[in-house]
C-alpha cells in the first residue's frame, strides 16, 4: 500500500482552483521532487498531505500508522528556547525526557548534589523504559552533523542557522514520509552536501519542493510538476524531465492551436447569413456552445518574468582594489591579509559557510565597514546597487507599488518612461497584487519585488547577497541570462552551485581562519583546482642533506632528453583538450544529454586532468635534473 494517496483533490482560494482534481500516490523509498512556479500551490499541497489544511473535495488516504514530518518554508519557533530543547521537543513526550536528561546533566556539571543525581537516575530509568536512548543519540547526531550549538538561544541566531534547526526537528523524528519545502534555502554548500547524503541514505519516502537544480538532479527519482492546477508526473531525473517537459509544451501548443482553429471556423459558420440559418444544424450549435465553454475554462500558462538591467555609465577600468585588509569579530579573524583587484566586467562569486564572513567582506569592499588594517581603494564613476539577503530594504507596511515608485506613477527605465503598473507586470505582479502590502507577500514575491526595486537604478556595480532564495527555476534561469550579459561588475553571494557555474568568472573562497583565496571560474572549476592542489606533489620545506655515498650522474640520457623536448607539446595538447571539454560541460544543454554520455565526458575530463598533472610533475623532475647537471 502507498504511504499517501490523493484522488481528485481540489482546493480554491477565490474563483480559480489552486489544485484542480489532482491525483498523486507516494510509495515507500520514493524521492519525489515537486516543482512549479511561485504561487502555483506547492506548499498548499504539502500542507494537505500533512493534514494541516483541509481540501475542498476529493480523497486523501494515509497508510495506517504512517508518520509524516513537514519542513515548512518559514517554520515558527519560540525565540527564547535553546536549540537542543527545540529539536528534542519535536519527539513528543520522549523528547521531553531527552531534554530533561540533557538539562540535568548540565546542572550537575555546575553543581552536583544528591537530589539532582536522584532525578537523573529516575530520568534514566524512564528513558530506558521508553527506548529513549536511541532518540537521545539521534538528537545528538543530527545536531552534530548540522554543527548546531546545543545551548544557543534561537532568538540570537540568523535565518540560515534557524533553517538548520528546522531541518534537525524533522530529521530526528525518523518519519515514514518526509515533506521538505525548500530545504536548501539559507543553507551553505557544505550543509547542502551533507543533507544530500542524508536523504540518499534514508529509507523513508520523500516529497520535496526545491528550485536548486543540482540538488534536484542528485536526489529526485521522480519529478511531479504542478502547473495551472494540474499535476503531471515524470518518472525520471531532473535532466530527463527538462527534455520531456519541452516536448509536452510543444504538444500542448499544437493542440491548442488546432482547437482555436476549429473554434474560429465554427464561429464563422454561426455568423453566416440567412441562407445558412435556414439549414443550421442544431447539434452543431450545441457543439459550438461546448467549444466556447471549453475555451473559457482553459488556463493559459502564466507569463514569464521580464528582467532588464541598466548598467548606466561605464565605471573606471579598476573598480575596487583591496590591499592586505583584515577584520576581526570578538577576537576571531573573519578576513586576514586579503588583497584583490576587481576590474570592470568581473563577475565574482563568494563561496563559504554561513557566518564565515562573506557579507562582512562585501561591506568591507563597498566601504560600509572599515577594515581593522589594510586599505581599500575605489575606481572612478562607480554607481552601486545592493541586494540585501535579509530584505531589510523592504517596509512591510508599504504597498508593492509604493515600494517601487515611492508615490510616482511613472518610472524611468533605461532612459524610457514606463508606468509603474506595467513595470510591476514585468515582475508578475498583477494590479490587485501590486496594491497589496509587502507583509502579505510570499518569500518568492518579496525577492521579485526587491529585484524590481534594484533594477530601477542605473548601476555599473551590482552586489547580490543571496538573490536566489525562493525564486522558481524559470526566474533563476532568466536572472542567470541577464547577469551573464551584464556589462557592469558583479559581486555575488549564493549557495546555488548551478547559478555560480552559469554566471561568475571567478570565485573568492573562504577557507577558514580568515583566509580567502581567489580561483578562476565557477563552483566546479574551484572543486577541480582544489583537488589538483591537494594531489600535487609537495615540495620539501627543508632540503635534505646530501649523502656521502657516491652520487649517480644526474645528466639526462638520450631518452630523457627526447622526453623533455616533447613534454611541452604534450602538455599544450592536453590543456587544449581539457579547455574544449570544459567548454562543452559549461553549455546549458550539456546536462540534458543521456546520463551515460554525461558520465563518460566527466570521467574523460578527470583522466585528462590526471595525465596533465603527471606531465607537469615529470617535466619539473627532468628540468631539475637537467639544471643540476649544468
Coordinates of C-alpha atoms in Angstrom, one line a residue, residues 11 26 155 259 352 369 418 462 493:
X11 CA -8.9 23.4 -3.3
X26 CA 3.7 8.3 -2.9
X155 CA 16.3 34.5 19.0
X259 CA -8.6 23.7 -31.1
X352 CA 31.9 29.9 2.1
X369 CA 32.6 48.7 7.1
X418 CA 7.2 53.4 -18.1
X462 CA 25.8 45.1 -8.8
X493 CA 26.9 35.6 -2.8

